[in-house]
Coordinates of C-alpha atoms in Angstrom, one line a residue:
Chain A
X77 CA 236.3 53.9 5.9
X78 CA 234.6 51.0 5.2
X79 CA 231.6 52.2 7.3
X80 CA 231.8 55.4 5.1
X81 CA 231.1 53.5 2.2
X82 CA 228.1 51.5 3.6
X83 CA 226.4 54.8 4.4
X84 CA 227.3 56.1 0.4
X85 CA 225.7 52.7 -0.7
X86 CA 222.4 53.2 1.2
X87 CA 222.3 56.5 0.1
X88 CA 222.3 55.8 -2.8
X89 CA 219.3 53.2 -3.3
X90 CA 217.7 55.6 -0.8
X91 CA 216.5 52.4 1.0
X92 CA 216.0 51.9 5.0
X93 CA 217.8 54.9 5.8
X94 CA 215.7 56.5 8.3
X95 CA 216.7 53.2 9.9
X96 CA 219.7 53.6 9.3
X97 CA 220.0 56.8 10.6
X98 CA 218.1 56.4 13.9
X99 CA 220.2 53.1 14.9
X100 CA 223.7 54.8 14.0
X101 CA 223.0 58.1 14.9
X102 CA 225.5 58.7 17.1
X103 CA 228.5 57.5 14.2
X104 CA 226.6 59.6 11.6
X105 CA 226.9 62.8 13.6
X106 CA 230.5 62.4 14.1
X107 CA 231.6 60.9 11.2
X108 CA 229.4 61.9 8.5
X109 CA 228.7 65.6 8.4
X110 CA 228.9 66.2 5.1
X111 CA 226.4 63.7 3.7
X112 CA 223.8 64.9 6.5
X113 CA 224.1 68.0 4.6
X114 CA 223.9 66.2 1.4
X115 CA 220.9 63.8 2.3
X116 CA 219.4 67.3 3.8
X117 CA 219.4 69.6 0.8
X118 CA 215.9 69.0 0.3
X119 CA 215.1 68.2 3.5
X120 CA 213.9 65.1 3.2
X121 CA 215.7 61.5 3.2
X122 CA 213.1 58.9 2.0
X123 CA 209.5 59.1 -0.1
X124 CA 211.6 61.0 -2.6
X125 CA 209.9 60.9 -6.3
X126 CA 212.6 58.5 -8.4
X127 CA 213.6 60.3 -11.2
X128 CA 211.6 60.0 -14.3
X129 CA 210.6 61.6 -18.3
X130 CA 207.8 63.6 -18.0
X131 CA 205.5 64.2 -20.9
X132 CA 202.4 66.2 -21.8
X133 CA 200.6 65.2 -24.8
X134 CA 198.2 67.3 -26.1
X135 CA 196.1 64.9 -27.9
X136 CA 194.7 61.3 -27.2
X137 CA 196.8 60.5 -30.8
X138 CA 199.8 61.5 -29.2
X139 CA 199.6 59.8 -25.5
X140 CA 199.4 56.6 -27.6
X141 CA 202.1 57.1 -29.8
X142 CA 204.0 57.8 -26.8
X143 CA 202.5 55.0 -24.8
X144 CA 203.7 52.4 -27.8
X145 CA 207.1 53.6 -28.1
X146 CA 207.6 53.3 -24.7
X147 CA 205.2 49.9 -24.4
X148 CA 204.5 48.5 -20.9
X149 CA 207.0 50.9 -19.4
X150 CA 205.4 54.1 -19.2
X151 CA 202.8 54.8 -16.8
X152 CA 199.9 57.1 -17.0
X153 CA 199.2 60.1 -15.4
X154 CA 195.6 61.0 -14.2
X155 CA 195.1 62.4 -10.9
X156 CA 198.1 61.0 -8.9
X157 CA 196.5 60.4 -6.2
X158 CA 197.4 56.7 -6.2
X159 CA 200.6 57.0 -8.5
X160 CA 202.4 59.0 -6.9
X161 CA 201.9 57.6 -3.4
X162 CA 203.0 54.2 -4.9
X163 CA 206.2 55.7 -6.9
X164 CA 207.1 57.6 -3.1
X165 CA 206.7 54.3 -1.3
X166 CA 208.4 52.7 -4.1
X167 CA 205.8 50.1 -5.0
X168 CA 206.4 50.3 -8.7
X169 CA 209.0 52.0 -10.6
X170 CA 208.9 53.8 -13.6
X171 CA 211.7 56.0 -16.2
X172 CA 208.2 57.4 -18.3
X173 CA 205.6 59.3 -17.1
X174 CA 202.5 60.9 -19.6
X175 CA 200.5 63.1 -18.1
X176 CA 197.4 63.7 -19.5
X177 CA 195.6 66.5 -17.8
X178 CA 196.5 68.8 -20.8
X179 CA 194.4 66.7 -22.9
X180 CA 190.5 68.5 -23.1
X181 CA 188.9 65.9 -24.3
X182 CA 189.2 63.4 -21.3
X183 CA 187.9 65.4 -18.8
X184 CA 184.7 66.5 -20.2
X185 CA 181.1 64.4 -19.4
X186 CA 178.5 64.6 -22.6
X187 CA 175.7 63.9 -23.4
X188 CA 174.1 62.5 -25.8
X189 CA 170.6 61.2 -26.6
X190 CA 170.1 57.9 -25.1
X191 CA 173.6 57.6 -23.1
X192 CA 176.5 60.0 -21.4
X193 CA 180.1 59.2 -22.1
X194 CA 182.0 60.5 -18.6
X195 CA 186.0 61.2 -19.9
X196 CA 188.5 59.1 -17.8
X197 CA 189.9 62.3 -16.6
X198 CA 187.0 63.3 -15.1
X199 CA 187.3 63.7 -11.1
X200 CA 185.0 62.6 -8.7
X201 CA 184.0 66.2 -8.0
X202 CA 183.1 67.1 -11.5
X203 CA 181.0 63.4 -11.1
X204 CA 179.2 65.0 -7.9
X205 CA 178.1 68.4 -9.6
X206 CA 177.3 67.4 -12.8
X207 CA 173.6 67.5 -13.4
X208 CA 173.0 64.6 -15.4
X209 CA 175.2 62.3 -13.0
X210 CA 172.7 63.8 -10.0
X211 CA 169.6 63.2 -11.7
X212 CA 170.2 59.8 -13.8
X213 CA 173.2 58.0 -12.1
X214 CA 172.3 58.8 -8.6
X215 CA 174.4 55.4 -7.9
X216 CA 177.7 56.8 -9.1
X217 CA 177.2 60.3 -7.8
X218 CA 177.0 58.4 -4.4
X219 CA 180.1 56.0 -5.0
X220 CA 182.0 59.0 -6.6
X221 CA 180.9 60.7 -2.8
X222 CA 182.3 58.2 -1.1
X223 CA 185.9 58.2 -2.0
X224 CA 188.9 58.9 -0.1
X225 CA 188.1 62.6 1.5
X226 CA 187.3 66.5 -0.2
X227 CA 191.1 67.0 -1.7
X228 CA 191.3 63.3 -2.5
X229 CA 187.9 63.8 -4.6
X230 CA 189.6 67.0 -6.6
X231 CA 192.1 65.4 -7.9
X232 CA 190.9 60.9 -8.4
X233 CA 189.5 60.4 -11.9
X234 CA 187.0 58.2 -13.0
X235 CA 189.4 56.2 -15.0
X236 CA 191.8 56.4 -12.2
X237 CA 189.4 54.3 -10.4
X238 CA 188.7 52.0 -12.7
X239 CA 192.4 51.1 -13.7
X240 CA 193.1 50.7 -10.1
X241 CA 190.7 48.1 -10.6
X242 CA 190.7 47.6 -6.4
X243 CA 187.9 45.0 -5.8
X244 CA 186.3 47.5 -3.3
X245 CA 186.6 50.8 -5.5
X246 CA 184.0 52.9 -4.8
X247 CA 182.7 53.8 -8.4
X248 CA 182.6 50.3 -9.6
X249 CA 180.2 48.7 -8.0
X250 CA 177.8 51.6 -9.9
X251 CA 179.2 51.4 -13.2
X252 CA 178.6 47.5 -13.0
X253 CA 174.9 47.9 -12.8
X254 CA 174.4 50.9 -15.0
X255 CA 175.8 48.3 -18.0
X256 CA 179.1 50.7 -18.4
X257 CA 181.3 50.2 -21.8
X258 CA 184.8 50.8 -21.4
X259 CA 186.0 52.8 -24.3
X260 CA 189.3 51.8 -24.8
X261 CA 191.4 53.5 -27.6
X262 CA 194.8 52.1 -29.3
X263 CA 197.1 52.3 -32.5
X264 CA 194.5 50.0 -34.2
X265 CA 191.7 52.2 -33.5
X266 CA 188.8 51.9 -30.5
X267 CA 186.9 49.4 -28.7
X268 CA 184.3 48.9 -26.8
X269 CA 184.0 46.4 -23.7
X270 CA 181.5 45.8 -21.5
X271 CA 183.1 46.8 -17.8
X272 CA 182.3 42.9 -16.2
X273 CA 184.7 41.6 -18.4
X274 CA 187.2 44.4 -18.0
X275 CA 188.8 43.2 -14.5
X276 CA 191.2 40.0 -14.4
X277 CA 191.7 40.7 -11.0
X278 CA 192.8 42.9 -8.3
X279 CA 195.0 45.2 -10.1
X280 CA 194.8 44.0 -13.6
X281 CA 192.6 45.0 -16.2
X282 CA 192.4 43.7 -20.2
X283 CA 194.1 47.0 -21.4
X284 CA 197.1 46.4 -23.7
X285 CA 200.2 48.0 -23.4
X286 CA 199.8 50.4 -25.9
X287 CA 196.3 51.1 -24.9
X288 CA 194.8 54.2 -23.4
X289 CA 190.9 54.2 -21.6
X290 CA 189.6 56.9 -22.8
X291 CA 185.7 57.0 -21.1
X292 CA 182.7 55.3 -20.2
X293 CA 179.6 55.0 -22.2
X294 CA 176.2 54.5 -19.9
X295 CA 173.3 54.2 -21.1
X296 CA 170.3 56.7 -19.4
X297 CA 167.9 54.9 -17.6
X298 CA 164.7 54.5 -18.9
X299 CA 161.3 55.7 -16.7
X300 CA 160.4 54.0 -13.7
X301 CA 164.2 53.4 -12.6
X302 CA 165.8 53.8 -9.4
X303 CA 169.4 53.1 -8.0
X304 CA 171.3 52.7 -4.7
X305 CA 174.6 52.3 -4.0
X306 CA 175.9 51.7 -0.1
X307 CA 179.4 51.0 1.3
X308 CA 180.8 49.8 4.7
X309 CA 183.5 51.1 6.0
X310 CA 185.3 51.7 9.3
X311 CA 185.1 55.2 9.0
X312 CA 183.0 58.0 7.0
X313 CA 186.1 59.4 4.8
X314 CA 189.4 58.0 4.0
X315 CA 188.8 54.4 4.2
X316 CA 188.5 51.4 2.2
X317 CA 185.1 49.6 1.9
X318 CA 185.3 46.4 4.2
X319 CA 182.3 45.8 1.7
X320 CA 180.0 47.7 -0.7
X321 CA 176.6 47.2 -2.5
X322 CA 175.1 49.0 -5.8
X323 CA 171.3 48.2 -6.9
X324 CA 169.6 48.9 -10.2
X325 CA 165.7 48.2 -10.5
X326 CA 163.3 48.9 -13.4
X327 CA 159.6 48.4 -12.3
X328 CA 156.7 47.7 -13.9
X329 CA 154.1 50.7 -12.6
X330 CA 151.4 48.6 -13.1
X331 CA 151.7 45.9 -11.1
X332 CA 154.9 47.0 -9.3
X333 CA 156.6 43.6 -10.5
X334 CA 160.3 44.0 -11.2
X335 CA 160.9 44.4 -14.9
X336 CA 164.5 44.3 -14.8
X337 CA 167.1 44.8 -12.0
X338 CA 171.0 44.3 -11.3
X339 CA 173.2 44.0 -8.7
X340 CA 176.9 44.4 -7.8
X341 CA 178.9 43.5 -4.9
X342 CA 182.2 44.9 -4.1
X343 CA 184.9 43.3 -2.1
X344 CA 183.9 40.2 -1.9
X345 CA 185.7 38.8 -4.8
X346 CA 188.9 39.2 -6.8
X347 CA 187.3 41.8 -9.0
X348 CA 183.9 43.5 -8.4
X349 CA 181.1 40.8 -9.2
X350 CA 177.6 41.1 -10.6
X351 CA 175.5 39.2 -8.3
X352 CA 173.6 37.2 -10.9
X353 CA 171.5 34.3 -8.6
X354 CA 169.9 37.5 -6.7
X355 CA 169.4 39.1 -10.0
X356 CA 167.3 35.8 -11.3
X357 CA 165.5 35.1 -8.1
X358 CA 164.4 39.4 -8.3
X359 CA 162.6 38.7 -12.2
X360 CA 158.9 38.9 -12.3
X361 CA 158.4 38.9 -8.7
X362 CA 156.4 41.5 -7.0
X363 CA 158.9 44.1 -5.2
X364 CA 158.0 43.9 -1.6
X365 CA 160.2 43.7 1.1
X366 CA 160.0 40.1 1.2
X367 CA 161.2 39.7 -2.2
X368 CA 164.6 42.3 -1.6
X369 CA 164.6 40.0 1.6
X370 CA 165.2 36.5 -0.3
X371 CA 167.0 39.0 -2.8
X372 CA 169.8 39.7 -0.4
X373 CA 169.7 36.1 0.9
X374 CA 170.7 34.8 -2.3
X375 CA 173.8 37.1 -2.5
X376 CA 174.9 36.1 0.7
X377 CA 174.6 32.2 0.3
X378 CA 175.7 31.8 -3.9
X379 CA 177.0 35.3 -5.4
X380 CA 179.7 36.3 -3.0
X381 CA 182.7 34.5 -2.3
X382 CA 184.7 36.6 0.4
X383 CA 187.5 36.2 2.2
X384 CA 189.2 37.4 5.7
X385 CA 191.4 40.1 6.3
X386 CA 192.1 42.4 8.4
X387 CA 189.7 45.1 7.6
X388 CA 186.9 42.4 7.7
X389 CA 186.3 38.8 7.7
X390 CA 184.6 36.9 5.6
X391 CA 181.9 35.8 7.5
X392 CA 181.5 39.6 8.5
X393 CA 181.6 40.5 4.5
X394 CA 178.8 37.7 4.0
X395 CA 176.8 38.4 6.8
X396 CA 176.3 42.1 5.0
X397 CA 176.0 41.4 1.4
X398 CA 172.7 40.3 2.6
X399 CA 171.6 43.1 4.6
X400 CA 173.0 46.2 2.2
X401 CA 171.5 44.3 -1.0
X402 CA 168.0 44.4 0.7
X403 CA 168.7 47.8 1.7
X404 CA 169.9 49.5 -2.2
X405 CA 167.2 47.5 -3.1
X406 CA 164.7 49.2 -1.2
X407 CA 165.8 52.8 -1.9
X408 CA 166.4 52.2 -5.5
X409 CA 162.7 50.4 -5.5
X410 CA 161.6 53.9 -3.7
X411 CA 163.4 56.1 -6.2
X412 CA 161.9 54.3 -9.2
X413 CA 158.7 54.1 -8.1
X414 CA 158.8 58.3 -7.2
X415 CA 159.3 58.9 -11.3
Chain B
X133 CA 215.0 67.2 -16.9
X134 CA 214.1 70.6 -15.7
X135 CA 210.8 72.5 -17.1
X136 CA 210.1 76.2 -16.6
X137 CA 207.1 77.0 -14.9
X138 CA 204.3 80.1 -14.9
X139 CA 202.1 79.9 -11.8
X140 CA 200.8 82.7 -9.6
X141 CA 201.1 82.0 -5.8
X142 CA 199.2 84.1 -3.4
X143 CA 198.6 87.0 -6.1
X144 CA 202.4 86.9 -7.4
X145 CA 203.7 85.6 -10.3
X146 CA 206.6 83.2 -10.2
X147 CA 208.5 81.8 -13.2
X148 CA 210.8 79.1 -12.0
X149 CA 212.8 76.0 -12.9
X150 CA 211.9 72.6 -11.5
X151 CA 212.5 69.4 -12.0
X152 CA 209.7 67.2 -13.3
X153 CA 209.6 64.6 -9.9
X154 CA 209.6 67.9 -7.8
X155 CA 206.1 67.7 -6.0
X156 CA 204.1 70.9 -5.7
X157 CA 204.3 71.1 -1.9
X158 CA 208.5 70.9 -1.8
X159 CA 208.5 73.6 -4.7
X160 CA 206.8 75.8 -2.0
X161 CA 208.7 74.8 0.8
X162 CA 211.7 74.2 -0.7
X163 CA 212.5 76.1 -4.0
X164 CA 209.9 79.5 -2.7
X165 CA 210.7 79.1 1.0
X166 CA 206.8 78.9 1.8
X167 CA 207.5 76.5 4.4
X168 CA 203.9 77.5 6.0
X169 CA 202.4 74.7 3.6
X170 CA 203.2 71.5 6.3
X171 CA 204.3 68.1 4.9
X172 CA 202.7 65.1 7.2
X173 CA 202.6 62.0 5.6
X174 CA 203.6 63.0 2.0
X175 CA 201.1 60.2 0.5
X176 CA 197.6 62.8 0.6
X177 CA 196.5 61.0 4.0
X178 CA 196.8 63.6 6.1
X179 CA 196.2 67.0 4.7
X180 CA 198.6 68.8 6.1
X181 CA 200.0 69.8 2.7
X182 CA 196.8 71.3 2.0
X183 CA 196.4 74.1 -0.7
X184 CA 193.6 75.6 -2.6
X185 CA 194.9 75.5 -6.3
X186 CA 192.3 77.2 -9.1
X187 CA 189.5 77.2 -6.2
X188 CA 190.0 74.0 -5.6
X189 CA 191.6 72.5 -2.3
X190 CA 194.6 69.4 -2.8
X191 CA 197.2 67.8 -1.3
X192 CA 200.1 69.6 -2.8
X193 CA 201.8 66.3 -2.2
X194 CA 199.9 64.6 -4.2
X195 CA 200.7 67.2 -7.6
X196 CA 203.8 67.3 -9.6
X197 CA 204.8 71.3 -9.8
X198 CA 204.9 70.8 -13.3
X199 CA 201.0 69.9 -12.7
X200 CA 200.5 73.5 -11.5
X201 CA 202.1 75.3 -14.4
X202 CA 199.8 77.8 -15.3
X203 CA 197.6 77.6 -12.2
X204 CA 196.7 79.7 -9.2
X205 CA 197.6 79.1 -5.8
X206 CA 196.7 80.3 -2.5
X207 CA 198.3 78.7 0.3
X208 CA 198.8 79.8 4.3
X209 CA 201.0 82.6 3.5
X210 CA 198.6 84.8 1.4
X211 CA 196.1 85.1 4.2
X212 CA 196.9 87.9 6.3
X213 CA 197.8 91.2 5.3
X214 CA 199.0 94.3 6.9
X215 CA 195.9 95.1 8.4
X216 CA 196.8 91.7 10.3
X217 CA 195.4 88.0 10.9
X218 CA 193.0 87.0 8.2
X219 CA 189.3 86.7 10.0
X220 CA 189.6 82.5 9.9
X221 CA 193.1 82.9 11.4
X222 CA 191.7 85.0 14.2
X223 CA 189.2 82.8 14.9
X224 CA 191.5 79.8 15.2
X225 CA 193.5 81.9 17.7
X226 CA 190.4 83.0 19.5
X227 CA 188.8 79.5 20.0
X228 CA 191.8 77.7 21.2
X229 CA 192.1 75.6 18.0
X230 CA 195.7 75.3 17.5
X231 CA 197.8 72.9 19.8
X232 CA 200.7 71.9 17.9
X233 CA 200.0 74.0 14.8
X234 CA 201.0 71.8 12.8
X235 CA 197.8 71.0 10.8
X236 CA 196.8 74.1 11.2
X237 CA 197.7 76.0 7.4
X238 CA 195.8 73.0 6.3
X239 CA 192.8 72.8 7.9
X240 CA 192.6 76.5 7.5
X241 CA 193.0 76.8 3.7
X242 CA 190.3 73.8 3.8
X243 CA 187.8 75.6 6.2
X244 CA 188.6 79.2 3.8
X245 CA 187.7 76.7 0.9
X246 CA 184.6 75.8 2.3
X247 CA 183.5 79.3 3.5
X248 CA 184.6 80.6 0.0
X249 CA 182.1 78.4 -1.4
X250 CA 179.4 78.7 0.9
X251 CA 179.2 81.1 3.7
X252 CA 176.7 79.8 6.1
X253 CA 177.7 75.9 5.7
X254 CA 175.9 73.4 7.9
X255 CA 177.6 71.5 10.6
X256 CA 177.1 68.4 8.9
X257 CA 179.2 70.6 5.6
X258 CA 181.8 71.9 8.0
X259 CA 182.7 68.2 9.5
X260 CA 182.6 66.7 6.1
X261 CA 184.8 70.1 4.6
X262 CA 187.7 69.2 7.0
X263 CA 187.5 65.4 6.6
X264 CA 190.5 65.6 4.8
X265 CA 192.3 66.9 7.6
X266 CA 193.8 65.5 10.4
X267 CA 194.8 66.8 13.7
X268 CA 197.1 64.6 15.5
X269 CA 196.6 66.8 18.7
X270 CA 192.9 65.6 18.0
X271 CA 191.7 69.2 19.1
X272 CA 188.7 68.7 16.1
X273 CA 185.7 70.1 18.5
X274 CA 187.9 74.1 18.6
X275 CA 188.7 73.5 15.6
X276 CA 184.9 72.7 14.5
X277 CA 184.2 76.0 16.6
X278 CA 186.2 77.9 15.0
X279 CA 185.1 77.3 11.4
X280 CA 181.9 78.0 12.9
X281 CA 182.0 81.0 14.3
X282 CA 182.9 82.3 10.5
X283 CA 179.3 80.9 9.5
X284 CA 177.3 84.3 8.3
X285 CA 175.1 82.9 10.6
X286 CA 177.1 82.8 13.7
X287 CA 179.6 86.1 12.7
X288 CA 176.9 88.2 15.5
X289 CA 177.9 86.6 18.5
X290 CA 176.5 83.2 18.7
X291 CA 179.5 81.3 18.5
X292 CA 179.2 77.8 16.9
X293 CA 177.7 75.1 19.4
X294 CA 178.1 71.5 18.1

C-alpha cells in the first residue's frame, strides 16, 4: 500500500520516473498494472508539456495587454524552438503562454530608405532569402546560416535569438556591429535601445515585464563597406559556438585607410562584447594585413575576457579571438573594397 | 483547454480537438494514429519527428498542434500511393539506406524537401539538407546515395558517388 502511494506521488510531479521505473520494474509489473496503463495513454512518461493558457493575439496592442495582466508570468511564444525544449525538460515553468505567430506585422522585414527594420518573428530562413539581408547584411545572413540545423532555422526567430540573449548566439555578434536598435514596445508606448546595452547577462535582457520586442532597426551600410562574420564550433550544424567573430569595416577608397570599423566577439564574455581597444587601434591606419594582424592581437590581449568550460577553454577561446578577428577583418576589407 | 483545429494532412482535411500543450508530432502519432512520424529526442535535436508543414520542413516536436491550425502537412504516410513506394522511398530501399528505420520518415521528408526545392542539388546541398537528421545506425554515406541517385542529374543511371 504504502509503495502504491509513492508511485501515485511521483506520478504525479512527473519527476524521475523513468528512474523509477527502470529500478522497480519488476514491483511495477506486478503490482501496478493499472497506472502503466494510465502513465501509457499517451505513450509517453516524461518531457510531457505542463499544462498551460494558450493565447493568440492578433495584434501587437493585444499581446501587451495580455502580457501586463499576466506580468512576469507569461511567457512569449516565437518559434519554440528553445521554449518548448526548456518547458519539456522543465527548466522554467509557466500557467501563460502568447503566441504570436498570428500577428503579421512581426514577421515581415522592410525597407525603408536609409535602414531595414527585420520583425522579431522573422525566422532565420526568411533572414537567409531575403534580398536586402544578402546584399547589405551579408554578416547576419551568415550568423542567421549558422544556427542550429535546416528545421531548426524554419522555425528560430530573430527575436528569439536575441531574447535568449546566449553569449554565443549566432546573430548577435552581427547585429552588434551593424549598430542594431532594439525596438521595444510597451503600455507606455515604444523605445528604442541601442542592442550593446540590451544584454545584462547570459539570459537576461533590459525588457520589462510588460514589454514586448517588436524588431530591429539597422541602418544600410553606406559605399565602400564590407562585413564578416565567423564562428567556431565543434561541428558544422547543431552546435554552440566555442567562440564567434563579426567584422564591420568602412574604407576610405582613396588611400585604403580604415574610415570606420567594428568589432564583436561572442562567447567570451557574459554577454556578447564589442571589442572596442581593436576598434581604436584599426582608426586611420592603412588596412593591410599587418594592421588586421595587431587588430586581432589587441582583442585577444584587452577586449576578451573568457573563461573555461567544457566546450572550450579559455586559453583556447583567447588564442582564436585573435586569429578569426584578423580573418572577418580581411574578408570584410575584401568585400568593401569590391563595391 | 481544448481548441478545435483545421489542418490538412497528406491531402485530407481533419477537424479535431486538442489540447493546447499537445505537440504537433503526438497529435499525429497519438490522436491521428500516424505513428510513421518517429519521436527521438522530443527537444528538435534529432529530427526524427521531421515533417514538411506549408513547404517547409520542422520538428513536429518542436510545434504546438494548435501552431498548425490552418496549415498543410505532409508527413511519411502521404508518400506512396497505390501505384506503390514513392521514387525517394524506393531509392532508400534500393541503396541499402535503412538499418534500424528509425530515422528514416525523417530523413526522407527532409531529402523530399530538398528535392522539391531543387532537383539537381549539389552534394555539398544534400549533406547540409539532411544536417538536421540524425541516424544513430550512422548509415549517412547510403543514405547520402540515395538522395543522390534522385538528383535529375543522376536519375539515368549514374548513381550518386560521394
Amino acid at each position: 500500500m504504502i509503495f502504491t502511494i509513492f508511485c501515485v506521488r511521483h506520478y504525479e510531479y512527473d519527476v524521475g520516473i523513468d528512474i523509477f521505473l527502470s529500478t522497480y520494474r519488476f514491483l511495477y509489473d506486478s503490482a501496478m498494472d493499472y497506472q502503466i496503463i494510465s502513465i501509457n495513454q499517451k505513450g509517453e512518461n516524461f518531457m510531457l508539456l505542463p499544462k498551460f493558457e494558450f493565447y493568440e493575439p492578433t495584434s501587437i496592442q493585444q499581446a501587451i495587454e495580455l502580457k501586463k495582466k499576466y506580468q512576469g508570468k507569461a511567457k512569449l511564444l516565437a518559434g519554440g524552438t528553445d521554449l518548448l525544449v526548456h518547458l519539456k525538460k522543465k527548466l522554467i515553468t509557466t500557467d501563460h503562454i502568447i503566441s504570436l505567430s498570428k500577428i503579421k506585422d512581426l514577421s515581415q522585414i522592410k525597407e525603408e530608405r536609409d535602414f531595414i527594420e527585420i520583425g522579431a518573428c522573422v525566422t532565420m530562413s526568411q533572414l537567409s532569402k531575403s534580398k536586402v539581408i544578402q546584399e547589405k547584411f551579408s554578416a547576419l545572413k551568415e550568423g542567421g546560416d549558422n544556427l542550429g540545423n535546416h528545421l531548426i532555422r524554419n522555425r528560430a526567430t530573430i527575436g528569439g535569438n536575441v531574447c535568449g540573449a546566449s553569449p554565443a548566439a549566432d546573430t548577435l555578434p552581427a547585429l552588434l556591429v551593424y549598430q542594431t536598435q532594439v525596438l521595444l514596445q510597451g503600455p507606455d508606448g515604444r523605445r528604442k535601445v541601442a542592442i550593446e546595452s540590451f544584454f545584462k547577462g547570459p539570459g537576461k535582457t533590459i525588457i520589462k515585464d510588460d514589454e514586448i520586442l517588436t524588431g530591429f532597426e539597422l541602418p544600410i551600410p553606406q559605399k565602400n563597406c564590407g562585413a564578416h562574420y565567423i564562428q567556431l564550433g565543434k561541428r558544422k550544424s547543431s552546435e554552440i559556438n566555442v567562440v564567434n567573430v563579426a567584422s564591420f569595416i568602412e574604407i576610405n577608397p582613396g588611400n585604403k585607410t580604415i574610415k570606420n570599423c567594428r568589432i564583436a566577439l561572442g562567447a567570451v564574455a557574459a554577454t556578447p562584447i564589442r571589442s572596442f581597444f581593436a576598434e581604436d587601434a584599426l582608426k586611420n591606419k592603412t588596412a593591410d594585413e599587418t594592421a588586421f594582424y595587431e587588430a586581432g592581437e589587441v582583442a585577444r590581449r584587452k577586449d576578451c575576457k573568457p573563461i573555461d568550460d567544457f566546450r572550450g577553454t579559455a586559453e583556447y577561446r583567447r588564442a582564436m579571438i585573435g586569429v578569426l578577428t584578423k580573418r572577418t577583418l580581411e574578408t570584410a576589407y575584401k568585400q568593401a573594397m569590391a563595391q | 483547454m481544448k481548441r478545435i483545429i483545421n489542418l490538412t494532412i497528406n491531402k485530407i482535411i481533419y477537424e479535431h480537438a486538442v489540447e493546447v500543450n499537445t505537440t504537433l508530432a503526438d497529435f499525429l502519432r497519438y490522436e491521428l494514429g500516424l505513428t510513421g512520424t518517429k519521436k527521438g529526442c522530443d527537444t528538435g535535436d534529432c529530427g526524427a519527428c521531421t515533417v514538411i508543414l506549408d513547404g517547409d520542413t520542422v520538428n513536429s516536436c518542436l510545434v504546438l498542434a494548435v501552431q498548425a491550425d490552418g496549415a498543410v502537412i505532409e508527413t511519411i504516410e502521404g508518400l506512396s500511393n497505390e501505384d506503390g513506394l514513392h521514387p525517394l522511398q524506393q531509392a532508400f530501399v534500393e541503396k541499402g539506406a535503412i538499418q534500424c528505420g528509425f530515422c528514416s520518415p525523417g530523413v526522407i521528408m527532409s531529402s523530399k524537401n530538398l528535392l522539391d526545392k531543387n532537383d539537381n542539388p549539389s552534394n555539398q546541398e544534400i549533406r547540409e539538407g539532411l544536417s538536421g537528421n540524425l541516424c544513430r545506425c550512422t548509415g549517412y554515406t547510403k543514405i547520402f546515395e540515395a538522395v543522390s541517385s534522385q538528383c535529375s542529374d543522376n536519375k539515368g543511371g549514374s548513381h550518386g558517388k560521394i
